[in-house]
Amino acid sequence: MEVAVTLLNHPRTRHRRLGVVAACAGLLAALLTAVPAAATPDPGDGPAAEHQVSQEARARAAEAIADGEIPGQDEIVHSDNIEHLTNIPKDVLPGINSDLAFQGRYAFAGNYDGFRIFDIADPRAPKTVAQVLCPGSQNDISVSGDLLFLSTDSSRSDSSCNSTTQPATEKSSWEGMKIFDISDKRNPKYVAAVETACGSHTHTLVPERRNVYVYVSSYSPNATYPDCQPPHDGISVIKVPRKAPERAAVVNFPVLFPGEGPDGGGNPGSPTNPGVSKTTGCHDITVLPEKDLAAGACMGDGILFSIEDPANPRVIDRVQDNVNFAFWHSATFNQKANKVVFTDELGGGGAATCNAEIGPNRGADGIYDIVGKGDKRKLVFRSYYKIPRHQAATENCVAHNGSLIPVKGKDLMVQAWYQGGVSVWDFTDSSNPKEIAYFERGPLSTTGLVVGGAWSAYYYNGHIYSNDIAKGFDVLKISDRRTDPAKRVRLDELNVQTQPDYFD
């Protein structure tokens, strides 16, 4: 099949006994103090660089591989109920692979250099339909109808797809949302750009018949950044007319963390709460449109809010975990909307935190029940979930992007853990979550820490799709009596941060 490679210019408008924990103590000590101040706690948009680890860590990793405690370098292992159907390596886009979205027979894969469209009609043999070169981290991606949305959270010379990097201290620099027409999947067309305060690290769609509202999450303001001034304690709301996307514009900036002074009213972070990120915006938001609900993972805070009026979201409840959460990263509702899973991206996705030293409660998922009704609803903590397989000191590993597996009466989730791989787990009992399947590769390196692994792992129409930072696009099939009923659920479109009512 002929593949379109496009450069677009916007027209200016297992349990393991691995003993590697002490070896990474120095790295962790630096990481835990440095992360809250970092500008972007996800892997950067430069080429992957190997970070040295101690000689002891290298020796322990080699010993663990020899003993079979962890897979060998690049070796694939998985539970008996998971089948690895295929892997599609990177092609013309060499950057970091990021998020995924789905529509009909197509999967849309973000990459820091642009995005790629796959035809997944045959999940065992996906075919590349188009690759679009449009640099700008993270290129967080979603789709709705004929529109594709792409986040830019790196300071660029302009809004075009041939822009270059430029300091955020320069007023002319651009960051924000890009919008494409994908009515022809082989030939996406760049149709609009909207600049937003502090850029767009991630975004979330609230689709309506005539318009699409976009919640833009961004953070880490600085007094030296003309377009990213503190306090930055809210989100940008963009309204995109479906029939005239070129008229897309910011229509509101609701303040989610009101407070006096230059820092707003969110979590103050260190030194008040050591090792916790200061809240200066949100990292990710998940909406449940059928319930008019949203959950926000906002650096040092988790929030539950109403989106009954999508242009004016309103906070219902707010929680903090200043003991075990360093950076509130993402959120997932269960189908009944009486639970939220929040993730803690300890170390920003670039550190080895899946080990005995860090333990089971940090860099993990936090499971919260939603108790009460209406504006009196509260988030009540129940337990943590973390993969039960220790990783080497050369493997970045922490909780990251996942989705529900739709089975009535059960709360099942598939989730990416960077080099910890892909985990399928059950949180039907909020206080006793447990893993039921997994897939992972051995470390990219046994001599240093190289950032890689699964960025996103999502369930869509009978299969699990994962975008691996370094290795490419993976397709998995799970065969298990607990998850098999989900095969009967078919969707026309899936943006995981816009959770559907699977059984409507």
C-alpha positions as MATLAB code, in Angstrom:
seq = 'MEVAVTLLNHPRTRHRRLGVVAACAGLLAALLTAVPAAATPDPGDGPAAEHQVSQEARARAAEAIADGEIPGQDEIVHSDNIEHLTNIPKDVLPGINSDLAFQGRYAFAGNYDGFRIFDIADPRAPKTVAQVLCPGSQNDISVSGDLLFLSTDSSRSDSSCNSTTQPATEKSSWEGMKIFDISDKRNPKYVAAVETACGSHTHTLVPERRNVYVYVSSYSPNATYPDCQPPHDGISVIKVPRKAPERAAVVNFPVLFPGEGPDGGGNPGSPTNPGVSKTTGCHDITVLPEKDLAAGACMGDGILFSIEDPANPRVIDRVQDNVNFAFWHSATFNQKANKVVFTDELGGGGAATCNAEIGPNRGADGIYDIVGKGDKRKLVFRSYYKIPRHQAATENCVAHNGSLIPVKGKDLMVQAWYQGGVSVWDFTDSSNPKEIAYFERGPLSTTGLVVGGAWSAYYYNGHIYSNDIAKGFDVLKISDRRTDPAKRVRLDELNVQTQPDYFD';
ca = [
       0.000    0.000    0.000;
       1.281    3.453   -0.883;
       1.906    5.555    2.222;
       1.514    9.319    2.401;
       4.402   11.132    4.085;
       3.316   14.713    4.543;
       4.897   17.980    5.652;
       2.133   20.447    6.430;
       2.431   24.189    6.886;
      -0.402   25.996    8.596;
      -1.525   28.938    6.478;
      -0.378   31.429    9.095;
      -3.658   31.878   10.723;
       5.344  -11.602   38.164;
       6.634  -10.951   41.481;
      10.357  -10.558   41.263;
      13.052  -10.764   43.881;
      15.340   -8.449   41.941;
      17.724   -6.711   44.300;
      18.628   -3.576   42.406;
      17.193   -1.106   44.855;
      20.241    0.262   46.597;
      22.036    0.794   43.334;
      19.682    3.544   42.207;
      19.514    5.366   45.552;
      21.626    8.268   44.338;
      19.521    8.712   41.221;
      16.296    8.604   43.222;
      17.515   11.076   45.819;
      18.215   13.609   43.110;
      15.019   12.799   41.262;
      12.677   13.166   44.212;
      13.983   16.614   45.048;
      14.240   17.824   41.469;
      11.030   16.588   39.869;
       8.544   19.074   41.367;
      10.486   21.963   39.825;
      10.836   20.356   36.391;
       9.110   22.116   33.508;
       7.774   18.949   31.880;
       7.644   15.751   33.950;
       7.288   13.509   30.907;
      10.243   12.454   28.749;
      11.710   15.395   26.858;
      11.508   16.018   23.136;
      15.199   15.562   22.477;
      16.790   12.285   21.400;
      16.851    9.572   24.034;
      20.063    9.776   25.991;
      21.553    7.069   28.173;
      22.000    8.096   31.799;
      24.733    6.281   33.626;
      23.942    4.094   36.603;
      26.406    2.714   39.116;
      28.627   -0.250   38.440;
      26.724   -2.101   41.153;
      23.419   -1.436   39.376;
      24.810   -2.738   36.099;
      26.107   -5.862   37.807;
      22.774   -6.499   39.529;
      20.855   -6.080   36.270;
      23.154   -8.551   34.517;
      22.807  -10.993   37.403;
      18.993  -10.669   37.411;
      18.856  -11.398   33.683;
      21.142  -14.406   34.093;
      18.938  -15.717   36.918;
      15.751  -15.196   34.896;
      14.361  -12.637   37.321;
      13.916  -10.092   34.529;
      13.824  -10.583   30.747;
      17.006  -10.213   28.765;
      17.727   -7.033   26.856;
      14.804   -6.482   24.431;
      13.406   -9.954   25.254;
       9.600  -10.125   25.247;
       7.743  -11.871   28.063;
       4.046  -12.022   28.888;
       1.422  -13.867   30.872;
      -0.180  -16.949   29.319;
      -3.410  -15.070   28.580;
      -1.686  -12.392   26.446;
      -0.626  -12.874   22.829;
       1.691  -10.420   21.073;
       0.205  -10.178   17.596;
       2.613   -7.748   15.980;
       4.948   -4.787   16.310;
       5.261   -1.988   13.756;
       8.579   -0.159   14.230;
       8.997    3.582   13.790;
       9.416    4.755   10.234;
       9.947    8.333    9.054;
       9.094    9.885   12.427;
      12.097    9.184   14.693;
      10.885   11.040   17.794;
       9.319    9.738   20.990;
       6.052    7.869   20.427;
       3.250    9.277   22.584;
      -0.534    8.907   22.832;
      -3.153    7.037   20.764;
      -6.676    7.692   19.492;
      -9.055    5.524   17.458;
     -11.811    5.929   14.888;
     -13.466    3.120   12.953;
     -10.734    1.004   11.363;
      -7.994    3.524   12.128;
      -5.536    4.152   14.945;
      -3.843    7.534   15.291;
      -0.436    7.493   16.955;
       1.221   10.616   18.287;
       4.968   11.170   18.023;
       7.036   14.161   19.099;
       7.797   14.675   15.383;
       4.170   14.441   14.187;
       1.630   11.634   13.925;
       1.014    8.381   12.089;
      -2.256    6.833   10.931;
      -2.662    3.042   10.881;
      -5.355    0.950    9.233;
      -6.084   -1.678   11.906;
      -8.871   -3.524   10.103;
      -6.624   -6.557   10.454;
      -5.061   -6.148   13.911;
      -2.426   -8.759   13.097;
      -1.179   -6.717   10.159;
      -1.749   -2.951   10.599;
      -0.927   -0.863    7.551;
       0.442    2.656    7.605;
      -1.908    5.033    5.805;
      -0.164    8.359    6.435;
       2.715    9.881    8.375;
       2.624   13.613    9.044;
       5.777   15.497    9.980;
       4.825   18.274   12.411;
       7.306   18.575   15.305;
       6.193   19.748   18.748;
       6.118   17.766   21.962;
       4.106   15.925   23.093;
       1.807   15.837   20.113;
      -0.890   14.484   22.396;
      -3.559   13.345   19.936;
      -7.338   12.910   19.690;
     -10.005   12.754   16.982;
     -13.649   13.703   16.587;
     -15.502   13.281   13.316;
     -13.376   14.794   10.555;
     -11.115   16.649   12.983;
      -7.817   15.637   14.570;
      -6.322   17.597   17.470;
      -2.633   17.830   18.334;
      -1.050   19.409   21.418;
       2.167   21.430   21.252;
       3.957   21.988   24.553;
       7.396   22.959   23.293;
       8.223   26.530   22.425;
       8.275   26.932   18.630;
       9.190   29.698   16.191;
       5.636   29.727   14.795;
       2.533   27.537   14.458;
       3.569   25.855   11.200;
       4.680   22.252   10.812;
       8.167   23.350    9.766;
       8.714   25.507   12.847;
      11.925   25.348   14.832;
      12.596   25.454   18.538;
      12.688   28.905   20.089;
      13.030   30.070   23.714;
       9.800   30.545   25.679;
      11.237   33.850   26.853;
      10.631   35.303   23.383;
       7.192   36.834   22.906;
       6.967   35.621   19.296;
       7.250   31.965   20.348;
       4.200   29.754   19.847;
       2.643   26.851   21.781;
      -0.903   25.520   21.766;
      -3.403   23.423   19.782;
      -3.223   22.373   16.136;
      -6.279   21.129   14.259;
      -6.307   18.925   11.151;
      -8.999   17.820    8.708;
      -8.820   14.016    8.426;
     -11.782   13.442    6.124;
      -9.173   11.947    3.788;
      -7.063    9.708    6.017;
      -4.347    9.481    3.372;
      -4.014   13.236    3.143;
      -4.616   15.088    6.444;
      -4.871   18.861    6.065;
      -3.758   21.391    8.660;
      -6.661   23.818    9.086;
      -6.260   25.793   12.321;
      -4.031   26.681   15.247;
      -4.924   28.203   18.608;
      -2.255   29.579   20.928;
      -2.882   28.838   24.618;
      -1.280   30.041   27.823;
       1.705   27.819   28.691;
       1.070   25.709   25.591;
      -0.816   22.420   25.531;
       0.792   19.483   27.304;
      -2.351   17.387   26.915;
      -5.920   18.077   25.907;
      -9.370   16.558   26.341;
     -12.371   16.736   24.013;
     -15.951   17.416   25.072;
     -17.735   16.759   21.761;
     -21.135   18.172   20.883;
     -23.126   17.984   17.661;
     -22.089   21.376   16.290;
     -18.982   22.151   18.317;
     -16.099   20.439   20.017;
     -14.908   21.909   23.284;
     -11.250   21.291   24.071;
      -9.872   21.415   27.611;
      -6.198   22.309   27.396;
      -3.944   21.197   30.235;
      -0.651   23.033   30.711;
       1.485   24.080   33.633;
       4.794   25.398   35.019;
       4.505   29.153   34.417;
       7.514   31.428   34.744;
       7.741   35.182   35.170;
      10.214   35.266   32.268;
       7.739   33.631   29.847;
       5.542   36.320   28.223;
       2.795   33.815   27.359;
       2.992   31.687   30.484;
       2.751   33.952   33.509;
       2.049   32.880   37.100;
      -0.320   32.169   38.622;
      -1.469   29.584   36.105;
      -4.122   27.799   38.140;
      -6.683   26.916   35.496;
      -7.228   25.456   32.036;
      -7.859   26.960   28.601;
     -11.214   26.083   27.015;
     -11.287   26.171   23.201;
     -14.491   26.094   21.179;
     -14.129   24.520   17.716;
     -17.077   24.793   15.272;
     -17.156   21.510   13.348;
     -18.122   23.161   10.058;
     -15.671   26.038   10.479;
     -12.679   24.806   12.497;
     -10.661   27.798   11.304;
     -12.791   29.845   13.722;
     -11.544   27.869   16.740;
     -10.755   30.154   19.682;
     -10.230   30.217   23.434;
     -13.576   31.036   25.063;
     -12.685   30.721   28.746;
      -9.913   30.189   31.265;
     -11.675   28.827   34.355;
      -9.617   29.069   37.538;
      -9.745   25.671   39.232;
      -7.545   26.607   42.191;
      -8.566   30.083   43.341;
      -6.288   31.710   45.862;
      -4.642   34.972   46.713;
      -1.105   35.875   45.775;
       1.136   35.038   42.820;
       0.960   31.271   43.373;
      -2.796   30.751   43.293;
      -4.560   28.266   45.558;
      -3.265   24.831   44.575;
      -0.890   22.527   46.423;
       2.124   24.650   47.483;
       4.480   21.709   46.960;
       7.947   21.791   48.469;
       9.078   22.806   51.045;
       5.605   22.750   52.644;
       4.985   19.295   51.178;
       8.429   17.824   50.419;
       8.709   15.779   47.235;
       5.305   16.947   45.972;
       4.787   19.038   42.844;
       3.481   22.541   43.279;
       0.145   22.909   41.489;
       0.446   25.436   38.651;
      -2.141   23.999   36.280;
      -3.303   20.513   35.268;
      -1.467   17.685   33.570;
      -4.462   15.750   32.274;
      -8.243   15.739   32.447;
     -10.665   12.890   31.755;
     -14.313   13.631   31.041;
     -17.388   11.431   31.246;
     -19.824   13.440   29.100;
     -22.838   11.196   29.735;
     -22.508   11.955   33.451;
     -21.424   15.607   33.065;
     -18.356   14.743   35.117;
     -14.637   15.274   34.794;
     -11.610   14.283   36.849;
      -8.456   16.355   36.767;
      -4.923   15.230   37.589;
      -3.326   18.545   38.436;
       0.274   18.160   39.599;
      -0.225   18.310   43.382;
      -4.010   17.913   43.394;
      -6.741   15.590   42.176;
     -10.116   17.160   41.425;
     -13.655   16.113   40.556;
     -15.696   18.655   38.651;
     -18.947   19.208   36.814;
     -18.974   19.869   33.047;
     -22.739   20.379   32.799;
     -21.821   23.654   31.123;
     -18.768   22.561   29.084;
     -17.470   26.106   28.676;
     -17.606   26.657   32.424;
     -16.400   23.568   34.341;
     -16.973   23.754   38.086;
     -14.975   21.990   40.836;
     -16.960   19.681   43.149;
     -14.186   18.156   45.255;
     -10.419   18.271   45.581;
      -7.964   15.863   47.217;
      -4.234   15.682   47.913;
      -1.862   12.881   48.877;
       1.235   14.489   50.313;
       2.663   11.184   51.515;
       2.802    8.984   48.406;
       1.894   11.096   45.352;
       4.588   13.274   43.769;
       2.810   14.287   40.540;
      -0.892   13.724   39.788;
      -0.668   12.682   36.139;
      -3.926   11.232   34.776;
      -7.373    9.964   35.723;
      -9.763    7.168   34.711;
     -13.397    6.721   35.761;
     -14.972    3.314   36.108;
     -18.115    2.747   34.043;
     -20.548    3.451   36.900;
     -18.769    6.733   37.649;
     -18.432    5.845   41.315;
     -14.639    5.452   41.213;
     -11.641    7.315   39.827;
      -8.153    5.916   39.325;
      -5.504    8.633   39.564;
      -1.891    7.955   38.555;
       1.271    9.279   40.175;
       4.066    9.863   37.668;
       6.883    9.845   40.205;
      10.105   10.771   38.450;
       8.346   12.130   35.387;
       8.528    8.910   33.414;
      12.293    9.055   33.177;
      13.363    7.203   36.312;
      13.527    3.680   37.685;
      10.813    3.650   40.352;
       9.415    0.100   40.075;
      11.604   -1.453   42.726;
      11.573   -2.467   46.373;
      13.177    0.765   47.573;
      10.345    2.911   46.211;
       7.782    0.321   47.265;
       4.188   -0.407   46.209;
       2.578    2.928   47.140;
       4.674    5.448   45.197;
       4.710    5.883   41.443;
       1.446    3.947   41.586;
      -2.277    4.298   40.950;
      -4.513    5.676   43.663;
      -8.056    4.274   43.672;
     -10.748    6.643   44.958;
     -14.444    5.945   45.457;
     -16.899    8.741   44.640;
     -19.246    8.973   47.609;
     -22.413   11.057   47.810;
     -24.555   12.855   45.248;
     -24.508   16.085   43.286;
     -22.324   18.854   44.632;
     -21.817   16.885   47.845;
     -19.854   14.116   46.104;
     -16.475   13.381   47.665;
     -13.369   11.482   46.558;
     -12.522    8.870   49.196;
      -9.200    7.039   49.008;
      -9.315    3.224   49.081;
      -5.960    1.750   47.961;
      -2.919    1.842   45.678;
      -2.078   -0.378   42.725;
       1.394   -0.936   41.323;
       2.721   -3.650   39.016;
       4.019   -6.558   41.108;
       7.154   -7.098   38.985;
      10.296   -5.245   40.009;
      12.277   -3.644   37.193;
      15.993   -3.011   36.830;
      17.715    0.266   37.695;
      18.225    0.755   33.948;
      14.463    0.722   33.226;
      12.293    3.814   33.532;
       9.021    2.612   35.020;
       6.025    4.340   36.608;
       2.232    4.446   36.261;
       1.147    5.958   32.942;
      -1.720    5.997   30.408;
      -4.416    3.318   30.379;
      -8.088    2.665   29.678;
     -11.027    0.616   30.853;
     -11.719   -2.833   29.465;
     -15.524   -2.747   29.192;
     -17.049   -5.664   31.101;
     -20.386   -5.205   32.862;
     -20.194   -5.547   36.615;
     -16.377   -5.419   36.636;
     -13.798   -2.654   36.870;
     -10.956   -3.765   34.610;
      -8.168   -1.629   33.225;
      -5.189   -1.952   30.899;
      -2.308    0.401   31.581;
       1.134    1.353   30.279;
       4.096    1.431   32.672;
       6.894    2.546   30.345;
       9.585   -0.180   30.559;
       7.400   -1.933   33.118;
       5.323   -2.858   30.055;
       1.560   -3.307   29.887;
      -0.524   -4.416   32.861;
      -4.146   -5.612   32.908;
      -5.655   -5.323   36.368;
      -8.930   -5.597   38.260;
     -10.095   -2.912   40.719;
     -13.675   -4.141   41.162;
     -12.805   -4.329   44.854;
     -11.415   -0.819   45.366;
      -9.442   -1.939   48.385;
      -7.909   -5.025   46.776;
      -6.745   -4.413   43.190;
      -4.871   -7.224   41.459;
      -3.063   -7.838   38.178;
      -4.560  -10.443   35.830;
      -2.264  -10.157   32.774;
       0.926   -8.479   31.598;
       3.270   -7.922   28.656;
       6.748   -6.428   28.774;
      10.173   -6.256   27.208;
      13.515   -6.542   28.912;
      15.567   -3.389   29.446;
      16.677   -1.326   26.482;
      20.099   -1.195   28.086;
      21.903   -3.053   30.855;
      24.597   -0.389   31.269;
      22.554    2.811   31.602;
      19.034    4.139   31.881;
      17.564    4.801   28.422;
      14.011    6.169   28.369;
      11.612    3.857   26.559;
       8.699    1.498   27.032;
       4.930    1.717   26.633;
       3.589    5.289   26.708;
      -0.062    4.327   26.233;
      -1.913    1.007   26.377;
      -5.607    1.087   25.422;
      -8.362   -1.460   24.771;
     -10.281   -0.874   21.534;
     -12.731   -3.214   19.816;
     -11.287   -6.489   21.049;
      -7.562   -5.752   21.142;
      -4.989   -3.886   23.203;
      -2.915   -1.292   21.351;
       0.255    0.151   22.817;
       2.544    2.915   21.593;
       6.085    2.128   22.719;
       8.374    5.162   22.974;
      11.267    3.400   21.280;
       9.979    0.169   19.747;
       6.869    1.326   17.922;
       3.232    0.222   17.720;
       2.280   -3.032   19.456;
      -0.930   -5.036   19.122;
      -1.869   -7.475   21.882;
      -4.729   -9.912   22.281;
      -5.972  -10.960   25.693;
      -7.894  -14.222   26.072;
      -9.335  -14.535   29.543;
     -12.834  -15.365   30.804;
     -12.734  -12.162   32.887;
     -12.104   -9.891   29.896;
     -13.670  -11.870   27.029;
     -17.131  -10.200   27.352;
     -15.491   -6.905   26.316;
     -15.045   -8.301   22.799;
     -18.753   -7.755   22.217;
     -18.428   -3.999   22.792;
     -17.731   -2.089   19.574;
     -17.017    1.618   19.345;
     -16.979    3.981   16.367;
     -14.457    6.259   18.062;
     -12.295    6.302   21.173;
     -10.359    9.090   22.806;
      -9.544    7.596   26.171;
      -9.654   10.954   27.967;
     -13.219   11.329   26.649;
     -14.630    8.195   28.213;
     -17.658    6.704   26.449;
     -20.652    5.040   27.968;
     -19.650    1.607   26.727;
     -23.044    0.023   27.322;
     -25.417    2.757   26.150;
];
